[in-house]
Amino acid sequence: MITIFDPKTDIDLGTPARESQVQITLNIDGRSITVPEGTSVMRAAALMGTTIPKLCATDSLEAFGSCRMCLVEIDGMRGYPASCTTPVSEGMSVHTQTPKLATLRRNVMELYISDHPLDCLTCSANGNCELQTVAGQVGLREVRYGYEGENHLADVKDTSNPYFDYDPSKCIVCNRCVRACEETQGTFALTVSGRGFESRISAAGGDNFLDSECVSCGACVQACPTATLMEKSVVQMGQPERSVITTCAYCGVGCSFRAEMKGDQLVRMVPDKNGHANHGHSCVKGRFAWGYATHPDRITKPMIRKHISDPWQEVSWDEAVTYAASEFRRLQQQYGRDSIGGITSSRCTNEETYLVQKLVRTAFGNNNVDTCARVCHSPTGYGLKQTLGESAGTQSFDSVMQADVILVMGANPSDAHPVFGSQLKRRLREGARLIVIDPRRIDLVDSVHARAELHLALRPGTNVAMLNALAHVIVTEGLLDQAFIDERCETVDFARWSTFVSQPENAPEVLGLICGVPAEDIRAAARLYATGGNAAIYYGLGVTEHSQGSTSVMGIANLAMATGNIGREGVGVNPLRGQNNVQGSCDMGSFPHELPGYRHISNEVVRAQFERRGTSPCNRTRACASRTCSNRRWRAVSRACTARAKTSPRATRTPST
Amino acid sequence: MPDKGALANGLNCHETVTWRGRSRHFRTTDYRWYVRDREECCMPDEMSYLPMVNHVLERHKGSPGALLPILHEIQEGIGYIPDATVPEIAHALNLSHAEVRGVISFYHDFRTAPPARHILRLCRAESCKSRGAEQLAAQLRKRLHLDDHGSSADGNISLRPVYCLGACACSPALELDGKLHARLSAERLNTLIDACQEGA
Amino acid sequence: MMTHLYLPVDSLARAVGSDEVAVALASEARKRNLPLDLHHTSSRGLYWLEPLLEMDTPQGRIGFGPLTAEDVPGVLDALQGEPSSHPLALGLVEELPYLKSQQRLLFARAGITQPLSLDDYRSHGGFEGLTRAIAVGGEQTATEVFDSGLRGRGGAAFPAGIKWRTVRGTPAAQKYIVCNADEGDSGTFADRMLMEGDPFLLIEGMAIAGITVGASYGYIYVRSEYPQAISTLREALDIARAAGYLGADVGGSGLAFDMEVRVGAGAYICGEETALLDSLEGKRGIVRAKPPIPALQGLFGQPTLVHNVLTLASVPIILAKGAQFYRDYGMGRSTGTMPFQLAGNIRHGGLVERAFGLTLRELVEDYGGGTASGRPLKAAQVGGPLGTWVPPEHFDTPLDYEAFAAIGAMLGHGGVVVADDTLDMAHMARFAMQFCAEESCGKCTPCRIGSTRGMEVIDRLLAAPDQGKRTEQAIVLKDLCDTLQYGSLCALGGMSAFPVTSALKYFPADFGLQASEAEQ
């Protein structure tokens, strides 16, 4: 179902939400409101529908207090405090509009405009510029300083970045971009150069944005209230007219986006604040690299050919589908029922992957369906099913914000799951400690403001040895969470496991030699994981794409269970999946041995259920050469499936965990 | 595949590789410094400061918030803060290059180019103004053919304004090459300039 | 028989020639085969007499100054013969009215002791405060500071005791003491004098603060324009540490406290406490919004006690002599003494430590002797570059925080810059804006843009062709000052208006305005 974005639901409340058990009641312009302790006066006012003019405040970033537009009068407080940096207090009485405030706001705006180009009508932010809006709100009519004074209007634009422009002549030095790069993204690629009037935002890691440390996540562009940082697509096409909510297909985070459109043309992709996975953040891929969808190299008409050496022939859809179907049939008649199959994509919707497996099972009449998870996280599927009983991770992304110790194994979130990587770094900056187990010196090991405490750079192929060594330390040094094990785990299996890992040949001093990691580092990591508080493990393909992938996953799950790091926020076993609907495609039965809902194909009752519903899976699990299969209905059904696939709308996806 | 560029001597073990506009630092066990992909390569002689810089960084390792002391020491040793040292400093302190450059650009004390032989800072604050600092400033501009922030083309002398040297009871005052001179007069100023120009 | 002479090693004394005098003395003494022991003391703070040479006599120390190297042979002759015969003889230094009438609690040792001599310090009451603080314990010490009425000497005049109680009462794994030695105000030099001349006093004050509020580490943030203060403090810290006054067991208290000197890098705004903290953290010196206050969340997010040099240096005597002793000085809510600094166009520039309550006229005329040029005294800027220009009609205001606030002025750090009638107030108003623009951190809009616009408006005003245009610009200027005062994030922007509005109010003619226009 397409969700059209409603701008009325996206009000910037000025400062981030605060959680507190304590509620504070205050009075704003004569009206009463109750908010959690720690909320700013600005946010409290916004929640009750009162707009206090603001420029440097935005609710994705901590309050800064620099623009001085949001000044208010508070009974009993001297002067004119900034509402963004003033927390509410019980019984406070706030006035957001008074003659003095009006004068101050107008005067501050006058200063802004005295150093700003007056080209609103031809500016790319026209109609969607916060400076413009606030200037209108405060009723600025003249700039008594004139325009001949010192200004930045001649500052040169930086168009180096392929996706957005930086125009310093329009900058109001609100610092939102710098703060976004620090707080949201965690790259710290931006700073302010100089000071005072000369202050200009600078991507000072190089000569311009492209040469700097910027990773083009677009957080700064999104935060910028003016046209200073603006998408090139908006500069070229103008402001969008409507938005559709969608999900990025690039990686396993599955960021929620607003696709901002002009007619049927995409103007830009803006991360959706309400996205549970991304909370309004994105990375370069989903934010800017969507050009492939309309790339001139794309094939836009169906084509067929008989042999690989023949040229492609453009045909109609009907002809193409009929040809494909008849060829499938011919191949099966010639080479057997099991000669064809299908692979579902984890970038597709649940409905689409369901239909592919149905096509294969009912139309092709075999079980030759599989999914990318086979080569990616099928060890996760198997391993976690064996240990935890569910072949899925145990936490949401937000859980990382409650973690005290984070162990990243065989994954590089900064590059592969950038939005999650940013969230992880934010938690590290708050004080969480990081262990990295990876032969590579991934970005997290040495990231700005977020270094790993321990980097166990093991030899490739020694994952299981490492996990056993860690387990050995936990068991032999008495770091087990016995209460959790007694309550939640299989005692017999646990006993077998703990006996095994306790053996001297599994000690870090022995296995460390195999892994190429000093024993004291392994011991330190194990101790930190077991005793550091909430400890969460995040792992990726460095664990699963191995011949011992499933064993490794089980080893990881065992560590979590042994230390009681399962079952609440801030802990858990977290596979970082490849695409945003890997969960869904597995749920929908893309594995050859599982029908939709992870029901095993060998189960008679399950097969009977499916047959009753008109989908007749073949009951053979091996290649079948029979041409006289009693299942004739699959032929008709397959045609109907194809027809339905063409008309069904793009659907929602199973949120990946 | 990134290819390696100029090889320079240094006691460091950093490899900087730029790939798609992002710089990555890799610490290798191979103790050589590789620089790649910058249109204007760092001056070879700036690289020779790196051992000294690393020594400074090592000394301040345990000190929280040590960026300013480090920059001061580097400037005291070299005379300015070479741009080539920024990645080293950033890495040692776990900061981004942008942060380090932002700090350098904020504080007026920090220089990013070699200084002149003599630096003359005349105080232009209220107390000194009330005892004729403006006339002295005019005298300097006239004699040296420089503006208040100017540096002579021969690299001999730089003029800088300063706002208070703490000598206010004996205004006007200036600082020349780190030495304080107060109770100035036009004659004394001329004598001080003569001494600077003698060595030029 | 050894001749003991005393010559200051204070940087301003050196800047006016005491090094040359010292060299001349040594060479002259060699020539005469005169056994000479030259003691390098701090300065008395009677700067118009520097270089001031003193000699011990049974009646006390006699002085000669201001000396040049050429005067040295004559002085040595006089010392060996009839001292009072020399034209630069001053007689007993401590009988000089300028010095005798002062009430030196903070600068008790100025000119007497050698800055880095621990023996000198201890024999002149040094570390008595620390000893008592250890003996009575933290709670009593904090109470003494509170009861003394000590207020922040940096300029904000906030009651120190409240800050101490807040930091002491906030539990944290780490707390800090930060000494704000970024004395950037023109017309002030008391901090410099104290750090160069009596560094152990500051160290003692910080150590008492540290063990009282539970801070184990302290920083002294000194501006880079004070190189001698920096080197003196560093040496003093080493000496104090070696003697056990800093380290794991401060003065035998069982409590740990140590500290280091950090150097600024040319930013006046780092004298604002939150910008200072950012600078200590290795960042750009940007002002932080408050709340949270540094006492709760300061350096590296920890509870931090931030105080000016003089505030911390006042603590030892409060502990040594008791809160009541300190309260007995001063008037109203301004208790204790303040080292006022006379500067600018003043005949007798120097340090005058007196209890609050004397008038500005007494300070400027009785101590200062009026203008150095002899020309009529036009105005005095009290409190630094953000202070009001006070015209002579207000000179009978007592030097007291509240009394000055009542006339729209402020005491600040106690600096007084005197101007004669050749100083154009319009130029000074423009300079106030220029200084704000030069030193603005750039965070908040009124200061970042307004200070530059302020300069332009004043330029336009002064270049205006007629009365009407001048008045127009004056109105814009007043409005801008209002915006700066009420809209700025910190006192730099907030108080830059004061020198401008006071110049407009009291000296409209300098702007080419009539009094009535300037009033609008």
PDB file of N, CA and C in Angstrom, chain A residues 223-276:
ATOM      1  N   ALA A 223      19.774  18.889   7.135  1.00  0.00           N
ATOM      2  CA  ALA A 223      19.690  19.780   8.289  1.00  0.00           C
ATOM      3  C   ALA A 223      19.702  21.244   7.888  1.00  0.00           C
ATOM      4  N   CYS A 224      20.281  21.552   6.743  1.00  0.00           N
ATOM      5  CA  CYS A 224      20.466  22.944   6.372  1.00  0.00           C
ATOM      6  C   CYS A 224      19.144  23.660   6.153  1.00  0.00           C
ATOM      7  N   PRO A 225      18.919  24.763   6.856  1.00  0.00           N
ATOM      8  CA  PRO A 225      17.637  25.459   6.737  1.00  0.00           C
ATOM      9  C   PRO A 225      17.527  26.352   5.508  1.00  0.00           C
ATOM     10  N   THR A 226      18.649  26.593   4.847  1.00  0.00           N
ATOM     11  CA  THR A 226      18.630  27.485   3.684  1.00  0.00           C
ATOM     12  C   THR A 226      19.092  26.705   2.462  1.00  0.00           C
ATOM     13  N   ALA A 227      19.441  27.440   1.418  1.00  0.00           N
ATOM     14  CA  ALA A 227      19.917  26.768   0.202  1.00  0.00           C
ATOM     15  C   ALA A 227      21.416  26.563   0.204  1.00  0.00           C
ATOM     16  N   THR A 228      22.048  26.769   1.358  1.00  0.00           N
ATOM     17  CA  THR A 228      23.503  26.659   1.407  1.00  0.00           C
ATOM     18  C   THR A 228      23.956  25.265   0.995  1.00  0.00           C
ATOM     19  N   LEU A 229      23.325  24.252   1.568  1.00  0.00           N
ATOM     20  CA  LEU A 229      23.598  22.877   1.172  1.00  0.00           C
ATOM     21  C   LEU A 229      22.332  22.361   0.509  1.00  0.00           C
ATOM     22  N   MET A 230      22.412  22.118  -0.759  1.00  0.00           N
ATOM     23  CA  MET A 230      21.189  21.774  -1.497  1.00  0.00           C
ATOM     24  C   MET A 230      21.477  20.673  -2.506  1.00  0.00           C
ATOM     25  N   GLU A 231      20.545  19.738  -2.619  1.00  0.00           N
ATOM     26  CA  GLU A 231      20.703  18.671  -3.605  1.00  0.00           C
ATOM     27  C   GLU A 231      20.763  19.261  -5.011  1.00  0.00           C
ATOM     28  N   LYS A 232      21.661  18.741  -5.814  1.00  0.00           N
ATOM     29  CA  LYS A 232      21.763  19.232  -7.186  1.00  0.00           C
ATOM     30  C   LYS A 232      20.453  18.997  -7.939  1.00  0.00           C
ATOM     31  N   SER A 233      19.762  17.918  -7.582  1.00  0.00           N
ATOM     32  CA  SER A 233      18.518  17.627  -8.292  1.00  0.00           C
ATOM     33  C   SER A 233      17.461  18.690  -8.022  1.00  0.00           C
ATOM     34  N   VAL A 234      17.462  19.247  -6.827  1.00  0.00           N
ATOM     35  CA  VAL A 234      16.504  20.309  -6.532  1.00  0.00           C
ATOM     36  C   VAL A 234      16.908  21.589  -7.247  1.00  0.00           C
ATOM     37  N   VAL A 235      18.205  21.831  -7.284  1.00  0.00           N
ATOM     38  CA  VAL A 235      18.690  23.014  -7.998  1.00  0.00           C
ATOM     39  C   VAL A 235      18.238  22.952  -9.453  1.00  0.00           C
ATOM     40  N   GLN A 236      18.318  21.757 -10.006  1.00  0.00           N
ATOM     41  CA  GLN A 236      17.952  21.630 -11.422  1.00  0.00           C
ATOM     42  C   GLN A 236      16.457  21.571 -11.644  1.00  0.00           C
ATOM     43  N   MET A 237      15.732  20.874 -10.777  1.00  0.00           N
ATOM     44  CA  MET A 237      14.328  20.600 -11.065  1.00  0.00           C
ATOM     45  C   MET A 237      13.351  21.479 -10.307  1.00  0.00           C
ATOM     46  N   GLY A 238      13.795  22.120  -9.237  1.00  0.00           N
ATOM     47  CA  GLY A 238      12.855  22.880  -8.429  1.00  0.00           C
ATOM     48  C   GLY A 238      12.331  22.047  -7.283  1.00  0.00           C
ATOM     49  N   GLN A 239      11.460  22.641  -6.488  1.00  0.00           N
ATOM     50  CA  GLN A 239      10.953  21.978  -5.292  1.00  0.00           C
ATOM     51  C   GLN A 239       9.978  20.875  -5.654  1.00  0.00           C
ATOM     52  N   PRO A 240      10.002  19.782  -4.923  1.00  0.00           N
ATOM     53  CA  PRO A 240       9.032  18.709  -5.167  1.00  0.00           C
ATOM     54  C   PRO A 240       7.639  19.127  -4.727  1.00  0.00           C
ATOM     55  N   GLU A 241       6.639  18.375  -5.199  1.00  0.00           N
ATOM     56  CA  GLU A 241       5.269  18.761  -4.855  1.00  0.00           C
ATOM     57  C   GLU A 241       4.595  17.774  -3.919  1.00  0.00           C
ATOM     58  N   ARG A 242       5.062  16.533  -3.860  1.00  0.00           N
ATOM     59  CA  ARG A 242       4.443  15.565  -2.957  1.00  0.00           C
ATOM     60  C   ARG A 242       5.477  14.513  -2.603  1.00  0.00           C
ATOM     61  N   SER A 243       5.151  13.728  -1.579  1.00  0.00           N
ATOM     62  CA  SER A 243       6.086  12.689  -1.132  1.00  0.00           C
ATOM     63  C   SER A 243       5.380  11.362  -0.982  1.00  0.00           C
ATOM     64  N   VAL A 244       6.106  10.321  -1.277  1.00  0.00           N
ATOM     65  CA  VAL A 244       5.594   8.971  -1.047  1.00  0.00           C
ATOM     66  C   VAL A 244       6.568   8.268  -0.116  1.00  0.00           C
ATOM     67  N   ILE A 245       6.031   7.581   0.863  1.00  0.00           N
ATOM     68  CA  ILE A 245       6.903   6.858   1.788  1.00  0.00           C
ATOM     69  C   ILE A 245       7.358   5.559   1.125  1.00  0.00           C
ATOM     70  N   THR A 246       8.629   5.280   1.227  1.00  0.00           N
ATOM     71  CA  THR A 246       9.134   4.025   0.685  1.00  0.00           C
ATOM     72  C   THR A 246      10.308   3.536   1.521  1.00  0.00           C
ATOM     73  N   THR A 247      10.826   2.388   1.174  1.00  0.00           N
ATOM     74  CA  THR A 247      11.947   1.818   1.917  1.00  0.00           C
ATOM     75  C   THR A 247      13.126   1.629   0.980  1.00  0.00           C
ATOM     76  N   CYS A 248      14.284   1.966   1.457  1.00  0.00           N
ATOM     77  CA  CYS A 248      15.482   1.806   0.637  1.00  0.00           C
ATOM     78  C   CYS A 248      15.785   0.337   0.433  1.00  0.00           C
ATOM     79  N   ALA A 249      16.242  -0.005  -0.758  1.00  0.00           N
ATOM     80  CA  ALA A 249      16.485  -1.410  -1.073  1.00  0.00           C
ATOM     81  C   ALA A 249      17.956  -1.793  -0.998  1.00  0.00           C
ATOM     82  N   TYR A 250      18.798  -0.877  -0.567  1.00  0.00           N
ATOM     83  CA  TYR A 250      20.223  -1.137  -0.691  1.00  0.00           C
ATOM     84  C   TYR A 250      20.789  -2.102   0.343  1.00  0.00           C
ATOM     85  N   CYS A 251      20.392  -1.957   1.623  1.00  0.00           N
ATOM     86  CA  CYS A 251      21.058  -2.825   2.595  1.00  0.00           C
ATOM     87  C   CYS A 251      20.107  -3.265   3.674  1.00  0.00           C
ATOM     88  N   GLY A 252      20.622  -4.019   4.596  1.00  0.00           N
ATOM     89  CA  GLY A 252      19.808  -4.637   5.622  1.00  0.00           C
ATOM     90  C   GLY A 252      19.254  -3.687   6.669  1.00  0.00           C
ATOM     91  N   VAL A 253      19.590  -2.428   6.616  1.00  0.00           N
ATOM     92  CA  VAL A 253      18.992  -1.502   7.571  1.00  0.00           C
ATOM     93  C   VAL A 253      17.554  -1.219   7.159  1.00  0.00           C
ATOM     94  N   GLY A 254      17.372  -0.986   5.866  1.00  0.00           N
ATOM     95  CA  GLY A 254      16.009  -0.741   5.391  1.00  0.00           C
ATOM     96  C   GLY A 254      15.497   0.611   5.833  1.00  0.00           C
ATOM     97  N   CYS A 255      16.236   1.659   5.486  1.00  0.00           N
ATOM     98  CA  CYS A 255      15.825   2.996   5.894  1.00  0.00           C
ATOM     99  C   CYS A 255      14.514   3.398   5.244  1.00  0.00           C
ATOM    100  N   SER A 256      13.712   4.100   6.015  1.00  0.00           N
ATOM    101  CA  SER A 256      12.453   4.624   5.505  1.00  0.00           C
ATOM    102  C   SER A 256      12.720   5.979   4.868  1.00  0.00           C
ATOM    103  N   PHE A 257      12.210   6.156   3.676  1.00  0.00           N
ATOM    104  CA  PHE A 257      12.453   7.401   2.949  1.00  0.00           C
ATOM    105  C   PHE A 257      11.160   8.047   2.509  1.00  0.00           C
ATOM    106  N   ARG A 258      11.250   9.354   2.287  1.00  0.00           N
ATOM    107  CA  ARG A 258      10.188  10.047   1.561  1.00  0.00           C
ATOM    108  C   ARG A 258      10.729  10.277   0.157  1.00  0.00           C
ATOM    109  N   ALA A 259      10.081   9.655  -0.795  1.00  0.00           N
ATOM    110  CA  ALA A 259      10.469   9.900  -2.184  1.00  0.00           C
ATOM    111  C   ALA A 259       9.725  11.161  -2.605  1.00  0.00           C
ATOM    112  N   GLU A 260      10.466  12.241  -2.779  1.00  0.00           N
ATOM    113  CA  GLU A 260       9.799  13.512  -3.107  1.00  0.00           C
ATOM    114  C   GLU A 260       9.699  13.642  -4.617  1.00  0.00           C
ATOM    115  N   MET A 261       8.505  13.855  -5.046  1.00  0.00           N
ATOM    116  CA  MET A 261       8.181  13.717  -6.464  1.00  0.00           C
ATOM    117  C   MET A 261       7.663  15.001  -7.071  1.00  0.00           C
ATOM    118  N   LYS A 262       7.791  15.025  -8.369  1.00  0.00           N
ATOM    119  CA  LYS A 262       7.181  16.071  -9.167  1.00  0.00           C
ATOM    120  C   LYS A 262       6.490  15.284 -10.271  1.00  0.00           C
ATOM    121  N   GLY A 263       5.190  15.150 -10.170  1.00  0.00           N
ATOM    122  CA  GLY A 263       4.525  14.267 -11.132  1.00  0.00           C
ATOM    123  C   GLY A 263       5.002  12.861 -10.873  1.00  0.00           C
ATOM    124  N   ASP A 264       5.539  12.215 -11.920  1.00  0.00           N
ATOM    125  CA  ASP A 264       6.062  10.876 -11.673  1.00  0.00           C
ATOM    126  C   ASP A 264       7.589  10.875 -11.651  1.00  0.00           C
ATOM    127  N   GLN A 265       8.152  12.063 -11.552  1.00  0.00           N
ATOM    128  CA  GLN A 265       9.613  12.153 -11.515  1.00  0.00           C
ATOM    129  C   GLN A 265      10.101  12.303 -10.087  1.00  0.00           C
ATOM    130  N   LEU A 266      11.142  11.604  -9.805  1.00  0.00           N
ATOM    131  CA  LEU A 266      11.721  11.697  -8.476  1.00  0.00           C
ATOM    132  C   LEU A 266      12.651  12.899  -8.423  1.00  0.00           C
ATOM    133  N   VAL A 267      12.424  13.757  -7.453  1.00  0.00           N
ATOM    134  CA  VAL A 267      13.305  14.913  -7.280  1.00  0.00           C
ATOM    135  C   VAL A 267      14.422  14.574  -6.298  1.00  0.00           C
ATOM    136  N   ARG A 268      14.055  14.057  -5.170  1.00  0.00           N
ATOM    137  CA  ARG A 268      15.077  13.645  -4.217  1.00  0.00           C
ATOM    138  C   ARG A 268      14.497  12.659  -3.229  1.00  0.00           C
ATOM    139  N   MET A 269      15.414  11.948  -2.561  1.00  0.00           N
ATOM    140  CA  MET A 269      15.015  11.012  -1.517  1.00  0.00           C
ATOM    141  C   MET A 269      15.436  11.630  -0.185  1.00  0.00           C
ATOM    142  N   VAL A 270      14.480  11.779   0.686  1.00  0.00           N
ATOM    143  CA  VAL A 270      14.780  12.366   1.990  1.00  0.00           C
ATOM    144  C   VAL A 270      14.440  11.342   3.069  1.00  0.00           C
ATOM    145  N   PRO A 271      15.351  11.070   3.970  1.00  0.00           N
ATOM    146  CA  PRO A 271      15.037  10.073   4.994  1.00  0.00           C
ATOM    147  C   PRO A 271      13.831  10.500   5.828  1.00  0.00           C
ATOM    148  N   ASP A 272      13.017   9.513   6.161  1.00  0.00           N
ATOM    149  CA  ASP A 272      11.791   9.779   6.911  1.00  0.00           C
ATOM    150  C   ASP A 272      12.070   9.728   8.407  1.00  0.00           C
ATOM    151  N   LYS A 273      11.699  10.778   9.084  1.00  0.00           N
ATOM    152  CA  LYS A 273      11.910  10.866  10.537  1.00  0.00           C
ATOM    153  C   LYS A 273      11.254   9.712  11.276  1.00  0.00           C
ATOM    154  N   ASN A 274      10.151   9.229  10.733  1.00  0.00           N
ATOM    155  CA  ASN A 274       9.389   8.196  11.427  1.00  0.00           C
ATOM    156  C   ASN A 274       9.891   6.784  11.142  1.00  0.00           C
ATOM    157  N   GLY A 275      10.948   6.664  10.378  1.00  0.00           N
ATOM    158  CA  GLY A 275      11.493   5.338  10.106  1.00  0.00           C
ATOM    159  C   GLY A 275      12.059   4.713  11.365  1.00  0.00           C
ATOM    160  N   HIS A 276      11.599   3.541  11.718  1.00  0.00           N
ATOM    161  CA  HIS A 276      12.062   2.942  12.967  1.00  0.00           C
ATOM    162  C   HIS A 276      13.498   2.462  12.879  1.00  0.00           C
TER     163      HIS A 276
END
